[in-house]
Amino acid sequence: GGAGEQGKGEFPQSPITNRQSPLFWIPLSLEAYRPAIEAAIRQYGLRATLVTSHTQDVLAAADLAITKSGTVNLELALLNVPQVVFYRVSPLTYWIGRLLKFSIPFMSPPNLVVMRSIVPELLQDQATPENLVKEALELLLDPQKRQETLTNYQEMRQLLGDVGVCDRAAREILLHSDRQSV
């Protein structure tokens, strides 16, 4: 079809198709998702491999991740992997959230840590294939945007504290409580 005739669920044509066919590594979070993911891989003719082990290595080796909002966003940021975050809930859930005035400024943990947008978030109706491709290509092809993301990750790490900060805090609390009980 022509421009504008793209069906729902189809991926838009993009500059990357003129470069090379990307290779996708898809960590499988739940075995029940395997049939649907494998069907999508076949339907779109993707060069993709489902991964069920060594997912940390797969994430660390990625040039870019397109992922749902969750703890994986922090993991990717700590691994210095640029990412595009998307999140969609059912219209009913979204409506209830608005009715209850449930509001947080961001959905992804890296953005919440620094309280500003350091990773792109595509929520609800913004989470379209076209928008995902646009944001992903910007992070892949624009060295300045990529470097800005990595610099922002460094700021996030500083705000989170050094490695082992939780262990040190717990130790201090235990030491303090031991002194108080004597």
JSON list of N, CA and C in Angstrom, two decimals, residues 48-91:
[
{"chain": "A", "resi": 48, "resn": "ALA", "atom": "N", "xyz": [15.74, -12.23, 14.35]},
{"chain": "A", "resi": 48, "resn": "ALA", "atom": "CA", "xyz": [15.59, -12.16, 15.80]},
{"chain": "A", "resi": 48, "resn": "ALA", "atom": "C", "xyz": [15.82, -13.51, 16.45]},
{"chain": "A", "resi": 49, "resn": "THR", "atom": "N", "xyz": [16.35, -13.45, 17.66]},
{"chain": "A", "resi": 49, "resn": "THR", "atom": "CA", "xyz": [16.59, -14.64, 18.46]},
{"chain": "A", "resi": 49, "resn": "THR", "atom": "C", "xyz": [15.98, -14.42, 19.83]},
{"chain": "A", "resi": 50, "resn": "LEU", "atom": "N", "xyz": [15.20, -15.38, 20.27]},
{"chain": "A", "resi": 50, "resn": "LEU", "atom": "CA", "xyz": [14.66, -15.33, 21.64]},
{"chain": "A", "resi": 50, "resn": "LEU", "atom": "C", "xyz": [15.73, -15.87, 22.59]},
{"chain": "A", "resi": 51, "resn": "VAL", "atom": "N", "xyz": [15.91, -15.19, 23.70]},
{"chain": "A", "resi": 51, "resn": "VAL", "atom": "CA", "xyz": [16.94, -15.55, 24.66]},
{"chain": "A", "resi": 51, "resn": "VAL", "atom": "C", "xyz": [16.28, -15.86, 26.00]},
{"chain": "A", "resi": 52, "resn": "THR", "atom": "N", "xyz": [16.62, -17.02, 26.57]},
{"chain": "A", "resi": 52, "resn": "THR", "atom": "CA", "xyz": [16.04, -17.40, 27.85]},
{"chain": "A", "resi": 52, "resn": "THR", "atom": "C", "xyz": [17.08, -17.48, 28.97]},
{"chain": "A", "resi": 53, "resn": "SER", "atom": "N", "xyz": [18.35, -17.40, 28.61]},
{"chain": "A", "resi": 53, "resn": "SER", "atom": "CA", "xyz": [19.41, -17.40, 29.63]},
{"chain": "A", "resi": 53, "resn": "SER", "atom": "C", "xyz": [20.46, -16.36, 29.24]},
{"chain": "A", "resi": 54, "resn": "HIS", "atom": "N", "xyz": [21.30, -16.02, 30.18]},
{"chain": "A", "resi": 54, "resn": "HIS", "atom": "CA", "xyz": [22.35, -15.01, 29.96]},
{"chain": "A", "resi": 54, "resn": "HIS", "atom": "C", "xyz": [21.76, -13.68, 29.49]},
{"chain": "A", "resi": 55, "resn": "THR", "atom": "N", "xyz": [20.58, -13.35, 29.99]},
{"chain": "A", "resi": 55, "resn": "THR", "atom": "CA", "xyz": [19.93, -12.12, 29.54]},
{"chain": "A", "resi": 55, "resn": "THR", "atom": "C", "xyz": [20.72, -10.88, 29.92]},
{"chain": "A", "resi": 56, "resn": "GLN", "atom": "N", "xyz": [21.44, -10.92, 31.04]},
{"chain": "A", "resi": 56, "resn": "GLN", "atom": "CA", "xyz": [22.27, -9.78, 31.44]},
{"chain": "A", "resi": 56, "resn": "GLN", "atom": "C", "xyz": [23.33, -9.52, 30.37]},
{"chain": "A", "resi": 57, "resn": "ASP", "atom": "N", "xyz": [23.93, -10.57, 29.83]},
{"chain": "A", "resi": 57, "resn": "ASP", "atom": "CA", "xyz": [24.93, -10.41, 28.77]},
{"chain": "A", "resi": 57, "resn": "ASP", "atom": "C", "xyz": [24.30, -9.83, 27.51]},
{"chain": "A", "resi": 58, "resn": "VAL", "atom": "N", "xyz": [23.10, -10.28, 27.19]},
{"chain": "A", "resi": 58, "resn": "VAL", "atom": "CA", "xyz": [22.40, -9.77, 26.00]},
{"chain": "A", "resi": 58, "resn": "VAL", "atom": "C", "xyz": [22.11, -8.29, 26.18]},
{"chain": "A", "resi": 59, "resn": "LEU", "atom": "N", "xyz": [21.61, -7.92, 27.35]},
{"chain": "A", "resi": 59, "resn": "LEU", "atom": "CA", "xyz": [21.32, -6.50, 27.60]},
{"chain": "A", "resi": 59, "resn": "LEU", "atom": "C", "xyz": [22.59, -5.66, 27.51]},
{"chain": "A", "resi": 60, "resn": "ALA", "atom": "N", "xyz": [23.67, -6.14, 28.11]},
{"chain": "A", "resi": 60, "resn": "ALA", "atom": "CA", "xyz": [24.92, -5.38, 28.13]},
{"chain": "A", "resi": 60, "resn": "ALA", "atom": "C", "xyz": [25.49, -5.19, 26.72]},
{"chain": "A", "resi": 61, "resn": "ALA", "atom": "N", "xyz": [25.25, -6.13, 25.83]},
{"chain": "A", "resi": 61, "resn": "ALA", "atom": "CA", "xyz": [25.80, -6.06, 24.48]},
{"chain": "A", "resi": 61, "resn": "ALA", "atom": "C", "xyz": [24.94, -5.24, 23.52]},
{"chain": "A", "resi": 62, "resn": "ALA", "atom": "N", "xyz": [23.75, -4.85, 23.95]},
{"chain": "A", "resi": 62, "resn": "ALA", "atom": "CA", "xyz": [22.82, -4.16, 23.06]},
{"chain": "A", "resi": 62, "resn": "ALA", "atom": "C", "xyz": [23.29, -2.74, 22.72]},
{"chain": "A", "resi": 63, "resn": "ASP", "atom": "N", "xyz": [23.01, -2.32, 21.49]},
{"chain": "A", "resi": 63, "resn": "ASP", "atom": "CA", "xyz": [23.24, -0.94, 21.09]},
{"chain": "A", "resi": 63, "resn": "ASP", "atom": "C", "xyz": [22.08, -0.06, 21.53]},
{"chain": "A", "resi": 64, "resn": "LEU", "atom": "N", "xyz": [20.92, -0.69, 21.69]},
{"chain": "A", "resi": 64, "resn": "LEU", "atom": "CA", "xyz": [19.70, 0.03, 22.03]},
{"chain": "A", "resi": 64, "resn": "LEU", "atom": "C", "xyz": [18.68, -0.98, 22.54]},
{"chain": "A", "resi": 65, "resn": "ALA", "atom": "N", "xyz": [17.83, -0.55, 23.46]},
{"chain": "A", "resi": 65, "resn": "ALA", "atom": "CA", "xyz": [16.74, -1.40, 23.92]},
{"chain": "A", "resi": 65, "resn": "ALA", "atom": "C", "xyz": [15.42, -0.65, 23.76]},
{"chain": "A", "resi": 66, "resn": "ILE", "atom": "N", "xyz": [14.42, -1.37, 23.32]},
{"chain": "A", "resi": 66, "resn": "ILE", "atom": "CA", "xyz": [13.05, -0.87, 23.32]},
{"chain": "A", "resi": 66, "resn": "ILE", "atom": "C", "xyz": [12.33, -1.75, 24.33]},
{"chain": "A", "resi": 67, "resn": "THR", "atom": "N", "xyz": [11.84, -1.12, 25.39]},
{"chain": "A", "resi": 67, "resn": "THR", "atom": "CA", "xyz": [11.39, -1.91, 26.52]},
{"chain": "A", "resi": 67, "resn": "THR", "atom": "C", "xyz": [10.20, -1.29, 27.23]},
{"chain": "A", "resi": 68, "resn": "LYS", "atom": "N", "xyz": [9.50, -2.11, 27.96]},
{"chain": "A", "resi": 68, "resn": "LYS", "atom": "CA", "xyz": [8.40, -1.63, 28.79]},
{"chain": "A", "resi": 68, "resn": "LYS", "atom": "C", "xyz": [8.99, -0.92, 30.01]},
{"chain": "A", "resi": 69, "resn": "SER", "atom": "N", "xyz": [8.15, -0.18, 30.69]},
{"chain": "A", "resi": 69, "resn": "SER", "atom": "CA", "xyz": [8.58, 0.49, 31.92]},
{"chain": "A", "resi": 69, "resn": "SER", "atom": "C", "xyz": [8.72, -0.55, 33.03]},
{"chain": "A", "resi": 70, "resn": "GLY", "atom": "N", "xyz": [9.80, -0.45, 33.78]},
{"chain": "A", "resi": 70, "resn": "GLY", "atom": "CA", "xyz": [10.01, -1.37, 34.89]},
{"chain": "A", "resi": 70, "resn": "GLY", "atom": "C", "xyz": [11.45, -1.37, 35.35]},
{"chain": "A", "resi": 71, "resn": "THR", "atom": "N", "xyz": [11.80, -2.32, 36.19]},
{"chain": "A", "resi": 71, "resn": "THR", "atom": "CA", "xyz": [13.15, -2.36, 36.74]},
{"chain": "A", "resi": 71, "resn": "THR", "atom": "C", "xyz": [14.22, -2.57, 35.67]},
{"chain": "A", "resi": 72, "resn": "VAL", "atom": "N", "xyz": [13.85, -3.17, 34.54]},
{"chain": "A", "resi": 72, "resn": "VAL", "atom": "CA", "xyz": [14.81, -3.35, 33.46]},
{"chain": "A", "resi": 72, "resn": "VAL", "atom": "C", "xyz": [15.37, -2.01, 32.98]},
{"chain": "A", "resi": 73, "resn": "ASN", "atom": "N", "xyz": [14.60, -0.94, 33.14]},
{"chain": "A", "resi": 73, "resn": "ASN", "atom": "CA", "xyz": [15.08, 0.38, 32.72]},
{"chain": "A", "resi": 73, "resn": "ASN", "atom": "C", "xyz": [16.30, 0.80, 33.54]},
{"chain": "A", "resi": 74, "resn": "LEU", "atom": "N", "xyz": [16.27, 0.55, 34.85]},
{"chain": "A", "resi": 74, "resn": "LEU", "atom": "CA", "xyz": [17.44, 0.85, 35.69]},
{"chain": "A", "resi": 74, "resn": "LEU", "atom": "C", "xyz": [18.61, -0.03, 35.31]},
{"chain": "A", "resi": 75, "resn": "GLU", "atom": "N", "xyz": [18.33, -1.31, 35.08]},
{"chain": "A", "resi": 75, "resn": "GLU", "atom": "CA", "xyz": [19.38, -2.25, 34.69]},
{"chain": "A", "resi": 75, "resn": "GLU", "atom": "C", "xyz": [20.06, -1.78, 33.40]},
{"chain": "A", "resi": 76, "resn": "LEU", "atom": "N", "xyz": [19.27, -1.40, 32.41]},
{"chain": "A", "resi": 76, "resn": "LEU", "atom": "CA", "xyz": [19.83, -0.92, 31.15]},
{"chain": "A", "resi": 76, "resn": "LEU", "atom": "C", "xyz": [20.64, 0.36, 31.35]},
{"chain": "A", "resi": 77, "resn": "ALA", "atom": "N", "xyz": [20.14, 1.26, 32.17]},
{"chain": "A", "resi": 77, "resn": "ALA", "atom": "CA", "xyz": [20.87, 2.51, 32.43]},
{"chain": "A", "resi": 77, "resn": "ALA", "atom": "C", "xyz": [22.21, 2.22, 33.11]},
{"chain": "A", "resi": 78, "resn": "LEU", "atom": "N", "xyz": [22.21, 1.31, 34.06]},
{"chain": "A", "resi": 78, "resn": "LEU", "atom": "CA", "xyz": [23.46, 0.96, 34.74]},
{"chain": "A", "resi": 78, "resn": "LEU", "atom": "C", "xyz": [24.44, 0.26, 33.80]},
{"chain": "A", "resi": 79, "resn": "LEU", "atom": "N", "xyz": [23.92, -0.37, 32.75]},
{"chain": "A", "resi": 79, "resn": "LEU", "atom": "CA", "xyz": [24.76, -1.01, 31.73]},
{"chain": "A", "resi": 79, "resn": "LEU", "atom": "C", "xyz": [25.12, -0.05, 30.59]},
{"chain": "A", "resi": 80, "resn": "ASN", "atom": "N", "xyz": [24.67, 1.20, 30.69]},
{"chain": "A", "resi": 80, "resn": "ASN", "atom": "CA", "xyz": [24.93, 2.22, 29.65]},
{"chain": "A", "resi": 80, "resn": "ASN", "atom": "C", "xyz": [24.32, 1.86, 28.30]},
{"chain": "A", "resi": 81, "resn": "VAL", "atom": "N", "xyz": [23.12, 1.30, 28.32]},
{"chain": "A", "resi": 81, "resn": "VAL", "atom": "CA", "xyz": [22.43, 0.96, 27.08]},
{"chain": "A", "resi": 81, "resn": "VAL", "atom": "C", "xyz": [21.30, 1.98, 26.86]},
{"chain": "A", "resi": 82, "resn": "PRO", "atom": "N", "xyz": [21.40, 2.79, 25.80]},
{"chain": "A", "resi": 82, "resn": "PRO", "atom": "CA", "xyz": [20.29, 3.70, 25.50]},
{"chain": "A", "resi": 82, "resn": "PRO", "atom": "C", "xyz": [19.00, 2.91, 25.30]},
{"chain": "A", "resi": 83, "resn": "GLN", "atom": "N", "xyz": [17.88, 3.53, 25.65]},
{"chain": "A", "resi": 83, "resn": "GLN", "atom": "CA", "xyz": [16.61, 2.81, 25.60]},
{"chain": "A", "resi": 83, "resn": "GLN", "atom": "C", "xyz": [15.46, 3.75, 25.28]},
{"chain": "A", "resi": 84, "resn": "VAL", "atom": "N", "xyz": [14.44, 3.15, 24.69]},
{"chain": "A", "resi": 84, "resn": "VAL", "atom": "CA", "xyz": [13.16, 3.81, 24.49]},
{"chain": "A", "resi": 84, "resn": "VAL", "atom": "C", "xyz": [12.16, 3.02, 25.32]},
{"chain": "A", "resi": 85, "resn": "VAL", "atom": "N", "xyz": [11.44, 3.71, 26.18]},
{"chain": "A", "resi": 85, "resn": "VAL", "atom": "CA", "xyz": [10.50, 3.07, 27.09]},
{"chain": "A", "resi": 85, "resn": "VAL", "atom": "C", "xyz": [9.08, 3.31, 26.59]},
{"chain": "A", "resi": 86, "resn": "PHE", "atom": "N", "xyz": [8.28, 2.25, 26.59]},
{"chain": "A", "resi": 86, "resn": "PHE", "atom": "CA", "xyz": [6.87, 2.43, 26.25]},
{"chain": "A", "resi": 86, "resn": "PHE", "atom": "C", "xyz": [6.03, 1.76, 27.32]},
{"chain": "A", "resi": 87, "resn": "TYR", "atom": "N", "xyz": [4.80, 2.24, 27.44]},
{"chain": "A", "resi": 87, "resn": "TYR", "atom": "CA", "xyz": [3.91, 1.68, 28.44]},
{"chain": "A", "resi": 87, "resn": "TYR", "atom": "C", "xyz": [2.48, 1.95, 28.01]},
{"chain": "A", "resi": 88, "resn": "ARG", "atom": "N", "xyz": [1.71, 0.88, 27.95]},
{"chain": "A", "resi": 88, "resn": "ARG", "atom": "CA", "xyz": [0.28, 1.00, 27.63]},
{"chain": "A", "resi": 88, "resn": "ARG", "atom": "C", "xyz": [-0.50, 0.16, 28.61]},
{"chain": "A", "resi": 89, "resn": "VAL", "atom": "N", "xyz": [-1.58, 0.72, 29.08]},
{"chain": "A", "resi": 89, "resn": "VAL", "atom": "CA", "xyz": [-2.51, -0.03, 29.92]},
{"chain": "A", "resi": 89, "resn": "VAL", "atom": "C", "xyz": [-3.86, -0.01, 29.22]},
{"chain": "A", "resi": 90, "resn": "SER", "atom": "N", "xyz": [-4.76, -0.84, 29.67]},
{"chain": "A", "resi": 90, "resn": "SER", "atom": "CA", "xyz": [-6.08, -0.88, 29.05]},
{"chain": "A", "resi": 90, "resn": "SER", "atom": "C", "xyz": [-6.76, 0.48, 29.23]},
{"chain": "A", "resi": 91, "resn": "PRO", "atom": "N", "xyz": [-7.65, 0.83, 28.30]},
{"chain": "A", "resi": 91, "resn": "PRO", "atom": "CA", "xyz": [-8.36, 2.11, 28.44]},
{"chain": "A", "resi": 91, "resn": "PRO", "atom": "C", "xyz": [-9.09, 2.24, 29.79]}
]
